[in-house]
């Protein structure tokens, strides 16, 4: 049966005025003593497993080793949790912060989005639901199993092909890069399996711009949100880099559509190649630092430390791969089929 705000006990909902759907669903798990939940809970990952893979549970020293994009996502996640916990804690003081966080994270990683009876759609917080058993599907980009909400029935999963006995079926959680997957779900995917992966570039590029250039970028709507994916640097990144290469008046003409971007492509690509090599050096240094720490001696009891460093090592290696792909394109433009 679906677990939604609509079928959450009224005393729980009324005790948490203004709470998010996420917070209410977490509260309902905390306070539910039914046999149904006990049966379902046998399938939950252990508290130790959740603490090991979810960055929000890591010591700050490990969180500080996350790439900038993941740190931004984690900051927002911490704010969501803090708001939900602040509402829950004074009303249910018998539940510890650790217990609430564990169940809050189960909701975070195991909910589906659905259309309600009134026909409201969209990926809205109000459309969050938990469905036992269906939450066992793992994520993989692409078409594997289609998940559709059927009113009165729940979620129906339809495979895209015949599967052999013992073969795992996947669903796609959404178009998520590995920073999002790591922070929100506790894992990341190898680069070749995640076409949506990208690197947040703002922290690397922001120091390059003068105060006047920053004002110009802000006024034109091109300050921030710079990224590199498996195909190229985003348009915002390319536009910002162009300001480092040509006069401000010429740059404004490009933004206005009065100057052909191709006129400056070679000089912009050359500057980008130079900066990207510097970024690669920083990323490589961080990757080496993480790997050195990873292979340091952990005690047998330090599961969190060993797991965190393994996940961090994987993430920095993925970032390095994306940078190398872009450098290959820049250094061998004739090989680019795009």
Tab-separated table of C-alpha atoms in Angstrom:
chain	number	residue	atom	x	y	z
A	1	UNK	CA	0.000	0.000	0.000
A	2	UNK	CA	1.187	3.491	-0.780
A	3	UNK	CA	2.268	5.564	2.197
A	4	UNK	CA	1.348	9.192	1.555
A	5	UNK	CA	0.439	12.237	3.595
A	6	UNK	CA	-3.208	11.435	2.867
A	7	UNK	CA	-3.090	8.134	4.764
A	8	UNK	CA	-0.649	9.215	7.466
A	9	UNK	CA	-2.361	9.137	10.895
A	10	UNK	CA	-4.105	12.446	11.469
A	11	UNK	CA	-2.522	12.939	14.878
A	12	UNK	CA	0.931	12.841	13.274
A	13	UNK	CA	-0.005	15.317	10.553
A	14	UNK	CA	-1.775	17.684	12.958
A	15	UNK	CA	1.229	17.645	15.305
A	16	UNK	CA	3.480	18.948	12.529
A	17	UNK	CA	1.823	22.043	11.050
A	18	UNK	CA	3.844	23.431	8.176
A	19	UNK	CA	5.979	20.305	7.837
A	20	UNK	CA	7.108	19.115	4.421
A	21	UNK	CA	5.717	15.923	2.939
A	22	UNK	CA	9.196	14.462	3.369
A	23	UNK	CA	9.179	15.351	7.050
A	24	UNK	CA	5.707	13.918	7.622
A	25	UNK	CA	6.566	10.620	5.925
A	26	UNK	CA	9.732	10.357	8.019
A	27	UNK	CA	7.719	11.081	11.160
A	28	UNK	CA	5.186	8.397	10.269
A	29	UNK	CA	7.979	5.822	9.990
A	30	UNK	CA	9.432	6.916	13.336
A	31	UNK	CA	6.129	6.534	15.153
A	32	UNK	CA	4.676	3.476	13.395
A	33	UNK	CA	4.726	0.336	15.574
A	34	UNK	CA	2.567	-1.814	13.283
A	35	UNK	CA	3.462	-5.319	12.134
A	36	UNK	CA	3.210	-4.145	8.534
A	37	UNK	CA	6.078	-1.725	9.043
A	38	UNK	CA	8.126	-4.312	10.934
A	39	UNK	CA	7.764	-6.688	7.982
A	40	UNK	CA	8.760	-4.001	5.472
A	41	UNK	CA	11.602	-2.766	7.684
A	42	UNK	CA	13.356	-6.130	7.336
A	43	UNK	CA	14.209	-4.992	3.804
A	44	UNK	CA	15.661	-1.639	4.884
A	45	UNK	CA	19.418	-1.076	4.761
A	46	UNK	CA	20.940	-1.059	8.228
A	47	UNK	CA	21.704	2.146	10.081
A	48	UNK	CA	25.405	1.367	9.747
A	49	UNK	CA	25.099	0.971	5.980
A	50	UNK	CA	23.236	4.270	5.648
A	51	UNK	CA	25.775	6.120	7.809
A	52	UNK	CA	28.606	4.772	5.679
A	53	UNK	CA	27.301	5.781	2.252
A	54	UNK	CA	25.360	9.005	2.910
A	55	UNK	CA	27.617	12.094	3.023
A	56	UNK	CA	25.265	13.903	5.401
A	57	UNK	CA	26.247	11.295	8.012
A	58	UNK	CA	29.995	11.594	7.448
A	59	UNK	CA	32.342	13.569	9.700
A	60	UNK	CA	32.951	17.094	8.404
A	61	UNK	CA	36.528	16.174	7.475
A	62	UNK	CA	35.182	13.753	4.865
A	63	UNK	CA	32.436	16.117	3.710
A	64	UNK	CA	35.104	18.743	3.022
A	65	UNK	CA	36.649	16.383	0.453
A	66	UNK	CA	33.520	16.371	-1.694
A	67	UNK	CA	33.714	18.307	-4.979
A	68	UNK	CA	32.091	21.745	-4.959
A	69	UNK	CA	28.924	20.635	-6.740
A	70	UNK	CA	28.326	17.874	-4.209
A	71	UNK	CA	29.016	20.235	-1.296
A	72	UNK	CA	26.363	22.634	-2.593
A	73	UNK	CA	23.833	19.806	-2.852
A	74	UNK	CA	24.761	18.612	0.635
A	75	UNK	CA	24.321	22.121	2.058
A	76	UNK	CA	20.786	22.273	0.657
A	77	UNK	CA	20.040	18.773	1.950
A	78	UNK	CA	21.240	19.703	5.441
A	79	UNK	CA	18.942	22.732	5.402
A	80	UNK	CA	15.947	20.562	4.469
A	81	UNK	CA	16.726	18.102	7.217
A	82	UNK	CA	17.291	20.820	9.817
A	83	UNK	CA	13.909	22.360	9.031
A	84	UNK	CA	12.087	19.028	9.311
A	85	UNK	CA	13.928	18.058	12.498
A	86	UNK	CA	13.241	21.431	14.120
A	87	UNK	CA	9.504	20.828	13.704
A	88	UNK	CA	9.605	17.186	14.780
A	89	UNK	CA	11.990	17.225	17.761
A	90	UNK	CA	9.998	19.312	20.292
A	91	UNK	CA	6.795	17.379	19.600
A	92	UNK	CA	8.299	13.898	19.802
A	93	UNK	CA	11.262	14.188	22.207
A	94	UNK	CA	11.589	10.425	22.676
A	95	UNK	CA	12.982	10.054	19.124
A	96	UNK	CA	16.687	10.791	18.768
A	97	UNK	CA	18.186	12.889	16.007
A	98	UNK	CA	20.085	9.840	14.701
A	99	UNK	CA	16.921	7.758	14.492
A	100	UNK	CA	15.014	10.519	12.731
A	101	UNK	CA	17.867	11.144	10.288
A	102	UNK	CA	18.047	7.436	9.438
A	103	UNK	CA	14.351	7.275	8.581
A	104	UNK	CA	14.421	10.708	6.909
A	105	UNK	CA	17.141	9.384	4.615
A	106	UNK	CA	15.120	6.249	3.873
A	107	UNK	CA	12.309	8.515	2.709
A	108	UNK	CA	14.791	10.597	0.723
A	109	UNK	CA	16.155	7.575	-1.129
A	110	UNK	CA	13.014	5.455	-1.504
A	111	UNK	CA	10.131	7.731	-2.475
A	112	UNK	CA	8.311	7.872	-5.790
A	113	UNK	CA	6.387	10.751	-7.320
A	114	UNK	CA	2.802	10.227	-8.410
A	115	UNK	CA	-0.260	12.034	-9.752
A	116	UNK	CA	-2.929	12.446	-7.125
A	117	UNK	CA	-6.612	11.728	-7.550
A	118	UNK	CA	-7.315	15.316	-8.516
A	119	UNK	CA	-4.973	14.922	-11.467
A	120	UNK	CA	-2.221	17.177	-10.194
A	121	UNK	CA	1.046	16.207	-11.800
A	122	UNK	CA	4.624	17.317	-11.706
A	123	UNK	CA	7.525	16.426	-9.469
A	124	UNK	CA	6.075	18.237	-6.499
A	125	UNK	CA	6.917	17.581	-2.865
A	126	UNK	CA	3.212	16.978	-2.334
A	127	UNK	CA	3.343	14.048	-4.780
A	128	UNK	CA	5.848	12.033	-2.736
A	129	UNK	CA	4.884	8.498	-1.767
A	130	UNK	CA	6.488	5.386	-0.334
A	131	UNK	CA	5.583	1.997	-1.780
A	132	UNK	CA	6.984	-1.129	-0.135
A	133	UNK	CA	8.795	-3.581	-2.448
A	134	UNK	CA	8.822	-1.061	-5.323
A	135	UNK	CA	11.571	0.784	-3.448
A	136	UNK	CA	13.935	-2.143	-4.048
A	137	UNK	CA	14.600	-1.075	-7.644
A	138	UNK	CA	18.081	0.328	-8.203
A	139	UNK	CA	18.879	3.198	-10.566
A	140	UNK	CA	20.401	3.035	-14.022
A	141	UNK	CA	20.008	5.660	-16.769
A	142	UNK	CA	18.101	4.568	-19.843
A	143	UNK	CA	14.936	2.628	-20.587
A	144	UNK	CA	14.694	-0.470	-18.423
A	145	UNK	CA	11.404	-0.543	-16.562
A	146	UNK	CA	8.687	2.057	-16.895
A	147	UNK	CA	7.115	3.099	-13.617
A	148	UNK	CA	3.538	4.351	-13.877
A	149	UNK	CA	1.163	5.293	-11.088
A	150	UNK	CA	-2.214	3.571	-11.397
A	151	UNK	CA	-4.892	5.147	-9.153
A	152	UNK	CA	-6.340	2.598	-6.780
A	153	UNK	CA	-3.552	0.135	-7.508
A	154	UNK	CA	-0.229	1.839	-6.862
A	155	UNK	CA	2.854	1.789	-9.044
A	156	UNK	CA	3.017	-0.579	-11.999
A	157	UNK	CA	6.399	-1.480	-13.480
A	158	UNK	CA	6.654	-2.645	-17.081
A	159	UNK	CA	9.934	-4.095	-18.345
A	160	UNK	CA	11.199	-3.011	-21.757
A	161	UNK	CA	12.231	-6.548	-22.699
A	162	UNK	CA	12.311	-10.131	-21.497
A	163	UNK	CA	14.645	-10.646	-18.533
A	164	UNK	CA	16.363	-13.878	-17.558
A	165	UNK	CA	15.857	-15.367	-14.115
A	166	UNK	CA	18.240	-13.715	-11.675
A	167	UNK	CA	18.866	-10.695	-13.910
A	168	UNK	CA	18.434	-7.366	-12.115
A	169	UNK	CA	15.736	-4.956	-13.261
A	170	UNK	CA	16.400	-1.231	-12.978
A	171	UNK	CA	14.398	1.963	-13.052
A	172	UNK	CA	15.685	5.448	-13.814
A	173	UNK	CA	15.439	7.872	-10.882
A	174	UNK	CA	15.899	10.867	-13.182
A	175	UNK	CA	18.537	12.812	-15.108
A	176	UNK	CA	20.999	13.042	-12.224
A	177	UNK	CA	24.719	13.708	-12.308
A	178	UNK	CA	26.981	11.801	-9.946
A	179	UNK	CA	27.180	14.654	-7.422
A	180	UNK	CA	23.420	14.365	-6.937
A	181	UNK	CA	23.475	10.572	-6.872
A	182	UNK	CA	26.234	10.537	-4.266
A	183	UNK	CA	24.679	13.065	-1.899
A	184	UNK	CA	21.019	12.115	-2.289
A	185	UNK	CA	21.344	8.337	-2.761
A	186	UNK	CA	24.772	7.296	-1.518
A	187	UNK	CA	26.342	6.013	-4.728
A	188	UNK	CA	27.696	7.150	-8.078
A	189	UNK	CA	27.958	5.484	-11.478
A	190	UNK	CA	30.964	4.890	-13.736
A	191	UNK	CA	31.241	7.670	-16.299
A	192	UNK	CA	30.260	5.531	-19.270
A	193	UNK	CA	27.002	4.607	-17.529
A	194	UNK	CA	25.955	8.153	-16.672
A	195	UNK	CA	25.507	10.457	-19.646
A	196	UNK	CA	24.111	13.109	-17.262
A	197	UNK	CA	27.231	13.487	-15.163
A	198	UNK	CA	28.798	16.944	-14.966
A	199	UNK	CA	31.327	19.008	-13.050
A	200	UNK	CA	30.496	22.268	-11.278
A	201	UNK	CA	33.085	24.807	-12.489
A	202	UNK	CA	32.178	27.982	-10.625
A	203	UNK	CA	34.776	27.649	-7.863
A	204	UNK	CA	37.488	27.095	-10.466
A	205	UNK	CA	36.484	29.923	-12.814
A	206	UNK	CA	35.158	32.676	-10.529
A	207	UNK	CA	38.634	33.921	-9.447
A	208	UNK	CA	39.521	34.630	-13.089
A	209	UNK	CA	37.120	37.560	-13.395
A	210	UNK	CA	37.725	41.134	-12.284
A	211	UNK	CA	35.126	43.063	-10.304
A	212	UNK	CA	33.998	44.880	-13.468
A	213	UNK	CA	33.728	41.634	-15.399
A	214	UNK	CA	31.654	40.087	-12.629
A	215	UNK	CA	29.238	43.012	-12.758
A	216	UNK	CA	28.965	42.666	-16.520
A	217	UNK	CA	28.309	38.930	-16.263
A	218	UNK	CA	25.685	39.456	-13.566
A	219	UNK	CA	23.894	42.164	-15.538
A	220	UNK	CA	23.811	39.931	-18.620
A	221	UNK	CA	22.638	36.904	-16.607
A	222	UNK	CA	25.793	34.858	-17.107
A	223	UNK	CA	27.312	34.850	-13.629
A	224	UNK	CA	27.507	31.379	-12.108
A	225	UNK	CA	26.140	27.912	-12.837
A	226	UNK	CA	29.132	26.915	-14.956
A	227	UNK	CA	29.399	23.216	-15.775
A	228	UNK	CA	31.220	20.658	-17.891
A	229	UNK	CA	29.477	17.456	-18.969
A	230	UNK	CA	30.533	14.518	-21.121
A	231	UNK	CA	29.935	16.501	-24.306
A	232	UNK	CA	31.287	19.993	-23.659
A	233	UNK	CA	31.409	22.982	-21.372
A	234	UNK	CA	27.941	24.490	-21.067
A	235	UNK	CA	26.955	27.608	-23.003
A	236	UNK	CA	27.125	29.735	-19.846
A	237	UNK	CA	30.733	28.649	-19.337
A	238	UNK	CA	31.693	29.367	-22.928
A	239	UNK	CA	30.035	32.777	-22.782
A	240	UNK	CA	31.802	33.716	-19.552
A	241	UNK	CA	35.169	32.563	-20.900
A	242	UNK	CA	34.655	34.721	-23.987
A	243	UNK	CA	34.660	37.804	-21.749
A	244	UNK	CA	38.238	36.929	-20.763
A	245	UNK	CA	39.267	36.937	-24.417
A	246	UNK	CA	37.624	39.926	-26.130
A	247	UNK	CA	36.669	43.537	-25.365
A	248	UNK	CA	33.546	44.093	-23.259
A	249	UNK	CA	31.735	45.897	-26.099
A	250	UNK	CA	32.435	43.005	-28.487
A	251	UNK	CA	31.292	40.551	-25.812
A	252	UNK	CA	28.015	42.423	-25.375
A	253	UNK	CA	27.514	42.244	-29.134
A	254	UNK	CA	27.879	38.447	-28.968
A	255	UNK	CA	25.369	38.235	-26.115
A	256	UNK	CA	22.951	40.439	-28.079
A	257	UNK	CA	23.349	38.267	-31.169
A	258	UNK	CA	25.032	41.029	-33.184
A	259	UNK	CA	28.411	39.298	-33.418
A	260	UNK	CA	29.095	35.757	-34.638
A	261	UNK	CA	30.467	33.517	-31.879
A	262	UNK	CA	32.696	31.728	-34.388
A	263	UNK	CA	34.762	34.902	-34.832
A	264	UNK	CA	36.324	34.285	-31.426
A	265	UNK	CA	36.093	30.502	-31.184
A	266	UNK	CA	39.804	29.774	-31.566
A	267	UNK	CA	40.930	32.268	-28.939
A	268	UNK	CA	38.176	31.166	-26.539
A	269	UNK	CA	39.056	27.493	-27.010
A	270	UNK	CA	42.732	28.286	-26.425
A	271	UNK	CA	41.935	30.109	-23.158
A	272	UNK	CA	39.612	27.324	-22.073
A	273	UNK	CA	42.295	24.731	-22.794
A	274	UNK	CA	44.771	26.672	-20.647
A	275	UNK	CA	42.359	27.023	-17.744
A	276	UNK	CA	41.186	23.429	-18.007
A	277	UNK	CA	44.740	22.163	-17.687
A	278	UNK	CA	45.037	24.162	-14.451
A	279	UNK	CA	41.738	22.720	-13.241
A	280	UNK	CA	42.975	19.244	-14.088
A	281	UNK	CA	46.086	19.797	-11.989
A	282	UNK	CA	43.932	20.780	-8.990
A	283	UNK	CA	41.615	17.818	-9.478
A	284	UNK	CA	44.526	15.419	-9.883
A	285	UNK	CA	46.090	16.704	-6.667
A	286	UNK	CA	42.802	16.192	-4.824
A	287	UNK	CA	42.418	12.727	-6.328
A	288	UNK	CA	45.904	11.763	-5.148
A	289	UNK	CA	45.180	13.190	-1.685
A	290	UNK	CA	41.957	11.190	-1.407
A	291	UNK	CA	43.587	8.006	-2.675
A	292	UNK	CA	46.482	8.419	-0.257
A	293	UNK	CA	44.008	8.774	2.599
A	294	UNK	CA	41.909	5.931	1.242
A	295	UNK	CA	44.760	3.473	1.345
A	296	UNK	CA	45.895	4.594	4.758
A	297	UNK	CA	45.245	2.107	7.519
A	298	UNK	CA	41.683	2.226	8.809
A	299	UNK	CA	40.665	0.274	11.855
A	300	UNK	CA	38.315	-2.618	11.221
A	301	UNK	CA	35.595	-0.628	12.966
A	302	UNK	CA	35.969	2.483	10.798
A	303	UNK	CA	33.474	1.402	8.154
A	304	UNK	CA	32.337	4.982	7.594
A	305	UNK	CA	35.868	6.206	6.926
A	306	UNK	CA	36.761	3.395	4.546
A	307	UNK	CA	33.473	3.659	2.650
A	308	UNK	CA	33.548	7.453	2.453
A	309	UNK	CA	37.067	7.465	1.044
A	310	UNK	CA	36.168	4.798	-1.507
A	311	UNK	CA	33.182	6.834	-2.712
A	312	UNK	CA	35.234	10.033	-2.758
A	313	UNK	CA	38.004	8.333	-4.714
A	314	UNK	CA	35.489	7.149	-7.300
A	315	UNK	CA	33.976	10.612	-7.611
A	316	UNK	CA	37.260	12.427	-8.160
A	317	UNK	CA	38.278	9.804	-10.735
A	318	UNK	CA	34.999	10.438	-12.590
A	319	UNK	CA	35.676	14.187	-12.589
A	320	UNK	CA	39.172	13.614	-13.918
A	321	UNK	CA	37.709	11.493	-16.720
A	322	UNK	CA	35.299	14.267	-17.761
A	323	UNK	CA	38.144	16.776	-17.858
A	324	UNK	CA	40.299	14.455	-19.947
A	325	UNK	CA	37.452	13.938	-22.418
A	326	UNK	CA	37.114	17.702	-22.845
A	327	UNK	CA	40.860	18.200	-23.223
A	328	UNK	CA	40.918	15.507	-25.896
A	329	UNK	CA	38.191	17.358	-27.801
A	330	UNK	CA	40.009	20.675	-27.500
A	331	UNK	CA	43.364	19.273	-28.537
A	332	UNK	CA	41.973	17.221	-31.425
A	333	UNK	CA	39.078	19.310	-32.803
A	334	UNK	CA	39.184	17.539	-36.167
A	335	UNK	CA	38.188	14.286	-34.438
A	336	UNK	CA	35.012	15.824	-33.020
A	337	UNK	CA	32.002	14.533	-34.910
A	338	UNK	CA	29.570	16.890	-33.202
